[in-house]
Amino acid sequence: MSIISALSYLLIACGLFFFTAGTVGLLRFPDVFSRLHALTKADNLGLGLVVFGAILRQSELTVILKLILIWLLVLIASATTCYLVAESARRNPDVKESRNDAV
Amino acid sequence: MLFDWLSFDLLLAIALIALAVAALRARDLFKGIVIFMLFGLLVAIAWVRVHAPDLALAEAAIGSGITGALFLGALSRIERKKKSTAPARLENPVGGSTSGAWTVLLTIVLTVQLALAVLRGWGYSDGLADEALSRIDESGVINPVTAVILNFRAYDTLLEIGVLLLAALGVYAIGEGPTVRNLQRTSRSEVLETFVHLLTPMIVLTAGYLVWVGYKEPGGAFQAGALLGGAGVVLLLSGRELPVHAARPGVRIVLGGGFLVFLLAGLAVMQDRAFLEYPRASAKYIILIIELACTVSIGAILTVLFAGCANLLTTPSEEEGT
């Protein structure tokens, strides 16, 4: 196994760790805001690491650019939806209540 | 290695069944819809796993995205109506009760029938796949899926576009009025505006790419149209007024254009061949023109469907109530 390949596995594993952490945060944190915090922070980083790990396994430039584009789009989308959800929760206090029966 | 993939597929299959059950049994309709959208995304992955990327794209865009938006739109409409009468929480009609039991029974019977039908036909025939693949160079395109949908089986697709058009007409027929209500004026914000400004051109670009690439790779009018419909939904949700007034001639042309162009293309070749039997030399261009027209129409129709089911097609006087 080459160093590049090993590095890619390591990055993807780290990414999955952050995804798991974000999901645990979503399930365990008490209210909308801290859940959002866990999800958006951890998942963006997790996806970044997974994308970077996937890039190391690619040789075609177009595929690499597409992967980076996917990451950027998800970053923008998740930042925006995070803001929208938080804003809506701030406006409607009843949504803020903890709903641990969520899933 | 084989075990790895098997275990992934097994997990996927179990997750699909679990999500389907959860979507049906969710007491809260909102939860049910979210689970349904998640289900759609996993179905898309399942299509990828069986090497059907065209279907995966369509499922992700239409099955999960647009259908989810339609459900959420309908739910918001129901809740707005309920709010004026009773504050009771909406309950999923399928979960529990005798009607639920009947649904389950019916589903099991249908599933068993379907399984029996598949098993009986096993080994008899490989379907028309070989036939289609062997004559693919007559179709004018390289992607076999596009060849079947837009050429060999074009009549089906024409009728599908027709059904979509009828659905949009239905929305206008039962909708209360012509103008689009400006949704969520209060929650307009810089963040959302910037997002929409950034996203909309990219969606249009991607839709154009999907149509263009459809002749040789996965893509095509339905996937691209679903993306445009998604753009329409985003624009409506961000509070923009889209000109979907049915009395405007432009709107009628955009909605009906795909069906019309398809129909005219089918008729135009009828001088010396059958309906929709394109001449080999110009098939590629005919298909491209049909697909472009259908993409625009599908996008517009899906936008109208969303506007209709979210009750955004109301008259100005009705706005006061909400």
Coordinates of C-alpha atoms in Angstrom, one line a residue:
Chain A
M1 CA 0.0 0.0 0.0
S2 CA 1.5 3.3 -1.1
I3 CA 1.8 6.3 1.2
I4 CA -0.9 8.2 -0.8
S5 CA -3.3 5.3 -0.5
A6 CA -2.7 5.0 3.2
L7 CA -3.1 8.7 3.7
S8 CA -6.4 8.6 1.8
Y9 CA -7.7 5.9 4.0
L10 CA -6.7 7.9 7.1
L11 CA -8.4 11.0 5.8
I12 CA -11.6 9.1 5.0
A13 CA -11.5 7.5 8.4
C14 CA -11.1 10.8 10.1
G15 CA -14.0 12.2 8.0
L16 CA -16.2 9.3 9.1
F17 CA -15.3 10.0 12.7
F18 CA -16.5 13.6 12.4
F19 CA -19.7 12.5 10.7
T20 CA -20.3 10.1 13.6
A21 CA -19.6 12.8 16.1
G22 CA -22.0 15.1 14.3
T23 CA -24.7 12.5 14.2
V24 CA -24.3 11.7 17.9
G25 CA -24.5 15.4 18.6
L26 CA -27.7 15.6 16.6
L27 CA -29.3 12.8 18.6
R28 CA -28.0 13.6 22.0
F29 CA -27.9 17.5 22.2
P30 CA -30.9 19.0 24.0
D31 CA -32.1 21.9 21.7
V32 CA -32.1 23.1 18.1
F33 CA -29.2 25.4 18.3
S34 CA -26.7 23.0 19.8
R35 CA -27.8 20.3 17.5
L36 CA -27.2 22.6 14.5
H37 CA -23.9 23.4 15.9
A38 CA -22.9 19.8 16.1
L39 CA -24.3 18.9 12.7
T40 CA -22.9 21.7 10.6
K41 CA -19.5 22.0 12.1
A42 CA -18.7 18.3 12.3
D43 CA -20.3 17.3 9.0
N44 CA -18.7 20.0 7.0
L45 CA -15.3 19.0 8.3
G46 CA -16.1 15.3 7.9
L47 CA -17.2 15.8 4.3
G48 CA -14.1 17.9 3.6
L49 CA -11.9 15.1 4.9
V50 CA -13.8 12.4 2.9
V51 CA -13.6 14.5 -0.2
F52 CA -9.9 15.1 0.3
G53 CA -9.3 11.4 0.9
A54 CA -11.3 10.6 -2.3
I55 CA -9.3 13.2 -4.3
L56 CA -6.0 11.4 -3.4
R57 CA -7.4 8.3 -5.1
Q58 CA -8.3 10.1 -8.3
S59 CA -6.0 11.0 -11.2
E60 CA -8.5 12.8 -13.5
L61 CA -8.5 16.5 -13.0
T62 CA -12.2 16.9 -13.9
V63 CA -13.2 14.4 -11.3
I64 CA -11.1 16.2 -8.7
L65 CA -12.7 19.5 -9.6
K66 CA -16.1 18.0 -9.4
L67 CA -15.4 16.6 -5.9
I68 CA -14.2 20.0 -4.7
L69 CA -17.3 21.6 -6.3
I70 CA -19.5 19.1 -4.4
W71 CA -17.8 20.0 -1.1
L72 CA -18.1 23.8 -1.7
L73 CA -21.8 23.4 -2.7
V74 CA -22.6 21.4 0.4
L75 CA -20.7 24.0 2.6
I76 CA -22.8 26.8 1.1
A77 CA -26.0 24.8 1.4
S78 CA -25.5 23.6 4.9
A79 CA -24.4 27.1 6.1
T80 CA -27.5 28.6 4.6
T81 CA -29.9 25.9 5.9
C82 CA -28.3 26.1 9.3
Y83 CA -29.0 29.8 9.4
L84 CA -32.6 29.3 8.1
V85 CA -33.4 26.6 10.7
A86 CA -31.8 28.7 13.5
E87 CA -33.7 31.8 12.4
S88 CA -37.0 29.9 12.2
A89 CA -36.3 28.4 15.7
R90 CA -35.6 31.8 17.1
R91 CA -38.9 33.1 15.7
N92 CA -41.0 30.1 16.8
P93 CA -40.1 29.4 20.4
D94 CA -42.1 26.2 20.5
V95 CA -39.8 24.6 18.1
K96 CA -36.9 25.2 20.4
E97 CA -38.3 22.7 22.9
S98 CA -36.3 19.5 23.2
R99 CA -37.9 16.7 21.2
N100 CA -35.9 13.7 22.1
D101 CA -38.5 11.4 20.5
A102 CA -37.3 12.9 17.2
V103 CA -36.5 9.7 15.4
Chain B
M1 CA -14.2 -8.0 -1.2
L2 CA -17.4 -9.7 -2.3
F3 CA -18.4 -9.9 1.4
D4 CA -17.8 -6.1 1.8
W5 CA -20.2 -5.3 -1.1
L6 CA -22.7 -7.9 0.0
S7 CA -22.8 -6.5 3.5
F8 CA -23.2 -3.0 2.1
D9 CA -26.1 -4.1 -0.1
L10 CA -27.6 -6.0 2.8
L11 CA -27.4 -2.9 5.1
L12 CA -28.9 -0.8 2.3
A13 CA -31.8 -3.3 1.8
I14 CA -32.5 -3.4 5.6
A15 CA -32.3 0.4 5.9
L16 CA -34.8 0.7 2.9
I17 CA -37.4 -1.5 4.5
A18 CA -36.9 0.0 7.9
L19 CA -37.3 3.6 6.5
A20 CA -40.3 2.5 4.5
V21 CA -42.0 1.2 7.6
A22 CA -40.9 4.2 9.6
A23 CA -42.3 6.6 7.0
L24 CA -45.7 4.9 7.0
R25 CA -45.8 4.5 10.8
A26 CA -44.7 8.0 11.8
R27 CA -47.4 9.6 13.9
D28 CA -46.3 13.1 12.8
L29 CA -46.8 13.7 9.1
F30 CA -43.8 16.0 8.9
K31 CA -41.6 13.3 10.3
G32 CA -43.1 10.9 7.8
I33 CA -42.2 13.2 4.9
V34 CA -38.6 13.7 6.1
I35 CA -38.2 9.9 6.4
F36 CA -39.8 9.5 3.0
M37 CA -37.2 11.8 1.5
L38 CA -34.4 10.0 3.2
F39 CA -35.9 6.8 1.8
G40 CA -35.8 8.3 -1.7
L41 CA -32.1 9.1 -1.4
L42 CA -31.3 5.5 -0.3
V43 CA -33.4 4.2 -3.2
A44 CA -31.2 6.4 -5.5
I45 CA -28.1 4.7 -4.0
A46 CA -29.7 1.3 -4.5
W47 CA -30.2 2.2 -8.2
V48 CA -26.5 3.1 -8.4
R49 CA -25.7 -0.3 -6.9
V50 CA -27.6 -2.1 -9.7
H51 CA -25.8 0.1 -12.3
A52 CA -28.8 2.2 -13.2
P53 CA -27.4 5.7 -12.8
D54 CA -30.2 7.3 -15.0
L55 CA -32.8 6.0 -12.6
A56 CA -30.7 7.0 -9.6
L57 CA -30.6 10.6 -10.9
A58 CA -34.3 10.6 -11.6
E59 CA -35.1 9.1 -8.2
A60 CA -32.9 11.6 -6.3
A61 CA -34.3 14.6 -8.2
I62 CA -37.9 13.6 -8.6
G63 CA -38.6 10.8 -6.1
S64 CA -36.9 12.4 -3.2
G65 CA -36.5 16.1 -4.0
I66 CA -39.5 17.3 -5.9
T67 CA -42.0 14.8 -4.4
G68 CA -40.7 15.7 -0.9
A69 CA -41.2 19.4 -1.7
L70 CA -44.7 18.6 -3.0
F71 CA -45.6 16.7 0.2
L72 CA -44.2 19.5 2.4
G73 CA -46.1 22.0 0.4
A74 CA -49.3 20.0 0.8
L75 CA -48.7 19.6 4.5
S76 CA -48.2 23.4 5.0
R77 CA -51.5 23.9 3.2
I78 CA -53.3 21.4 5.3
E79 CA -51.8 22.8 8.5
R80 CA -52.7 26.3 7.6
K81 CA -56.3 25.2 7.0
K82 CA -56.4 23.1 10.2
K83 CA -55.1 26.0 12.2
S84 CA -58.2 28.0 11.5
T85 CA -60.5 25.2 12.7
A86 CA -58.8 23.0 15.3
P87 CA -55.3 23.1 16.8
A88 CA -55.1 19.3 16.8
R89 CA -51.9 17.8 15.6
L90 CA -52.1 16.1 12.2
E91 CA -51.9 12.3 12.4
N92 CA -50.7 10.0 9.8
P93 CA -53.8 8.2 8.4
V94 CA -51.9 5.1 7.6
G95 CA -50.4 4.4 11.0
G96 CA -52.4 2.0 13.2
S97 CA -56.2 1.4 12.9
T98 CA -58.1 -1.0 10.7
S99 CA -57.4 0.8 7.4
G100 CA -53.7 0.5 8.3
A101 CA -54.1 -3.3 8.6
W102 CA -55.8 -3.5 5.3
T103 CA -53.0 -1.5 3.7
V104 CA -50.4 -3.8 5.1
L105 CA -52.4 -6.9 3.9
L106 CA -52.9 -5.4 0.4
T107 CA -49.2 -4.6 0.2
I108 CA -48.2 -8.1 1.2
V109 CA -50.5 -9.7 -1.3
L110 CA -49.2 -7.4 -4.1
T111 CA -45.6 -8.0 -3.1
V112 CA -46.1 -11.8 -3.2
Q113 CA -47.8 -11.5 -6.6
L114 CA -45.0 -9.4 -7.9
A115 CA -42.4 -11.8 -6.6
L116 CA -44.2 -14.8 -8.1
A117 CA -44.5 -13.0 -11.5
V118 CA -40.8 -12.3 -11.5
L119 CA -39.9 -15.8 -10.4
R120 CA -42.2 -17.4 -13.0
G121 CA -40.7 -15.3 -15.8
W122 CA -37.1 -16.0 -14.6
G123 CA -35.1 -17.5 -17.4
Y124 CA -37.8 -17.2 -20.1
S125 CA -36.6 -14.0 -21.5
D126 CA -34.1 -11.3 -21.0
G127 CA -36.6 -8.7 -22.1
L128 CA -35.9 -6.4 -25.0
A129 CA -32.5 -5.3 -23.7
D130 CA -30.5 -7.2 -26.4
E131 CA -32.8 -6.1 -29.1
A132 CA -32.5 -2.5 -28.1
L133 CA -28.7 -2.7 -27.6
S134 CA -28.2 -4.3 -31.0
R135 CA -30.0 -1.5 -32.8
I136 CA -28.7 1.4 -30.8
D137 CA -26.9 3.0 -33.7
E138 CA -30.2 3.5 -35.4
S139 CA -31.4 5.7 -32.6
G140 CA -29.2 8.7 -33.1
V141 CA -27.8 8.6 -29.5
I142 CA -25.2 6.5 -27.6
N143 CA -26.8 6.2 -24.2
P144 CA -29.1 3.2 -24.4
V145 CA -31.5 4.6 -21.8
T146 CA -32.0 7.8 -23.9
A147 CA -32.3 5.7 -27.0
V148 CA -35.2 3.7 -25.5
I149 CA -36.9 6.6 -23.8
L150 CA -36.7 9.1 -26.6
N151 CA -36.7 6.9 -29.7
F152 CA -37.7 3.2 -29.4
R153 CA -40.3 3.9 -26.7
A154 CA -41.0 7.6 -27.5
Y155 CA -44.8 7.1 -27.5
D156 CA -44.7 6.2 -23.8
T157 CA -42.6 9.3 -23.0
L158 CA -44.8 11.5 -25.1
L159 CA -47.8 10.4 -23.0
E160 CA -45.8 10.8 -19.8
I161 CA -45.1 14.5 -20.7
G162 CA -48.9 14.7 -21.4
V163 CA -49.7 13.3 -18.0
L164 CA -47.5 15.9 -16.4
L165 CA -49.1 18.6 -18.4
L166 CA -52.6 17.4 -17.3
A167 CA -51.5 17.5 -13.7
A168 CA -50.5 21.1 -14.1
L169 CA -53.8 21.9 -15.7
G170 CA -55.5 20.1 -12.8
V171 CA -53.7 22.5 -10.4
Y172 CA -55.0 25.5 -12.3
A173 CA -58.5 24.0 -12.5
I174 CA -58.9 23.4 -8.8
G175 CA -56.6 26.2 -7.6
E176 CA -58.5 29.2 -6.4
G177 CA -56.8 32.0 -8.3
P178 CA -54.2 33.1 -10.7
T179 CA -51.6 35.1 -8.9
V180 CA -48.7 33.7 -6.9
R181 CA -48.7 34.7 -3.3
N182 CA -45.5 36.0 -2.0
L183 CA -44.4 33.5 0.6
Q184 CA -42.6 34.4 3.8
R185 CA -42.0 38.0 3.0
T186 CA -41.0 38.6 6.6
S187 CA -38.2 36.0 6.5
R188 CA -36.4 37.5 3.6
S189 CA -32.8 37.7 4.5
E190 CA -29.4 38.5 3.0
V191 CA -28.2 35.0 3.6
L192 CA -31.1 33.4 1.7
E193 CA -30.9 35.9 -1.0
T194 CA -27.2 35.3 -1.6
F195 CA -27.7 31.6 -1.5
V196 CA -30.5 31.8 -4.2
H197 CA -28.4 34.1 -6.3
L198 CA -25.6 31.7 -6.2
L199 CA -27.6 28.5 -6.6
T200 CA -30.1 29.3 -9.3
P201 CA -27.6 29.9 -12.2
M202 CA -25.7 26.8 -11.1
I203 CA -28.9 24.7 -11.3
V204 CA -29.7 26.0 -14.7
L205 CA -26.2 25.3 -15.9
T206 CA -26.4 21.8 -14.5
A207 CA -29.8 21.2 -16.1
G208 CA -28.4 22.2 -19.4
Y209 CA -25.4 19.9 -18.9
L210 CA -27.7 17.0 -18.0
V211 CA -29.8 17.4 -21.2
W212 CA -26.7 17.8 -23.4
V213 CA -24.9 14.8 -21.8
G214 CA -28.0 12.6 -22.0
Y215 CA -27.3 11.5 -25.5
K216 CA -24.2 9.6 -24.4
E217 CA -24.2 9.4 -20.6
P218 CA -26.8 9.3 -17.8
G219 CA -29.0 12.4 -18.0
G220 CA -31.9 13.7 -20.0
A221 CA -35.0 15.8 -19.9
F222 CA -36.6 14.3 -16.8
Q223 CA -33.6 14.7 -14.6
A224 CA -32.8 18.2 -16.0
G225 CA -36.4 19.2 -15.7
A226 CA -36.5 18.1 -12.1
L227 CA -33.5 20.3 -11.4
L228 CA -35.3 23.3 -13.0
G229 CA -38.4 22.4 -11.0
G230 CA -36.1 22.4 -7.9
A231 CA -34.9 25.8 -8.8
G232 CA -38.5 27.0 -9.2
V233 CA -39.3 25.6 -5.7
V234 CA -36.3 27.4 -4.2
L235 CA -37.3 30.7 -5.9
L236 CA -40.9 30.4 -4.6
L237 CA -39.7 29.5 -1.1
S238 CA -37.3 32.4 -1.0
G239 CA -40.3 34.7 -1.6
R240 CA -40.0 35.5 -5.2
E241 CA -42.9 36.0 -7.4
L242 CA -42.8 33.7 -10.5
P243 CA -45.0 34.5 -13.4
V244 CA -47.1 31.3 -13.3
H245 CA -50.4 33.1 -14.1
A246 CA -52.2 30.6 -16.4
A247 CA -53.8 33.4 -18.5
R248 CA -50.4 34.6 -19.7
P249 CA -49.8 33.2 -23.1
G250 CA -46.1 32.8 -22.3
V251 CA -46.8 30.5 -19.4
R252 CA -49.1 28.4 -21.5
I253 CA -46.4 28.0 -24.2
V254 CA -43.7 27.1 -21.6
L255 CA -46.0 24.6 -19.9
G256 CA -47.3 22.9 -23.1
G257 CA -44.2 23.5 -25.2
G258 CA -42.5 20.1 -24.4
F259 CA -45.6 18.1 -25.3
L260 CA -46.3 20.3 -28.4
V261 CA -42.7 20.0 -29.8
F262 CA -42.7 16.2 -29.1
L263 CA -46.0 15.8 -30.9
L264 CA -45.0 18.0 -33.8
A265 CA -41.7 16.1 -34.2
G266 CA -43.7 12.9 -34.2
L267 CA -46.1 14.2 -36.8
A268 CA -43.4 15.8 -38.9
V269 CA -41.7 12.5 -39.8
M270 CA -45.0 10.9 -40.9
Q271 CA -44.7 11.7 -44.5
D272 CA -43.0 8.4 -45.3
R273 CA -42.8 6.6 -41.9
A274 CA -44.7 5.9 -38.8
F275 CA -45.6 8.4 -36.0
L276 CA -42.4 9.2 -33.9
E277 CA -40.2 7.1 -36.2
Y278 CA -37.4 9.5 -36.7
P279 CA -35.2 9.2 -39.8
R280 CA -31.8 7.9 -38.8
A281 CA -29.7 10.8 -40.1
S282 CA -31.5 13.5 -38.1
A283 CA -32.6 11.5 -35.1
K284 CA -29.9 13.0 -32.9
Y285 CA -31.1 16.5 -33.5
I286 CA -34.8 15.7 -33.3
I287 CA -34.1 14.0 -29.9
L288 CA -32.1 17.0 -28.7
I289 CA -34.8 19.5 -29.6
I290 CA -37.5 17.4 -28.0
E291 CA -35.4 17.0 -24.9
L292 CA -34.7 20.7 -24.6
A293 CA -38.3 21.7 -25.0
C294 CA -39.4 19.0 -22.5
T295 CA -36.8 20.0 -20.0
V296 CA -38.2 23.6 -19.9
S297 CA -41.7 22.3 -19.7
I298 CA -41.1 19.7 -17.0
G299 CA -39.3 22.4 -14.9
A300 CA -42.2 24.8 -15.3
I301 CA -44.8 22.1 -14.7
L302 CA -43.1 20.9 -11.5
T303 CA -42.9 24.5 -10.2
V304 CA -46.6 25.0 -10.9
L305 CA -47.4 21.7 -9.1
F306 CA -45.5 22.9 -6.0
A307 CA -47.0 26.3 -6.1
G308 CA -50.4 24.7 -6.4
C309 CA -50.1 22.2 -3.6
A310 CA -48.5 24.7 -1.3
N311 CA -51.5 26.9 -2.0
L312 CA -49.3 29.6 -3.4
L313 CA -51.8 30.1 -6.2
T314 CA -54.2 32.2 -4.3
T315 CA -55.9 35.4 -5.1
P316 CA -54.6 38.6 -3.3
S317 CA -57.8 38.9 -1.3
E318 CA -57.2 35.5 0.2
E319 CA -53.8 36.4 1.5
E320 CA -55.3 38.2 4.5
G321 CA -56.3 35.0 6.1
T322 CA -52.8 33.6 6.4

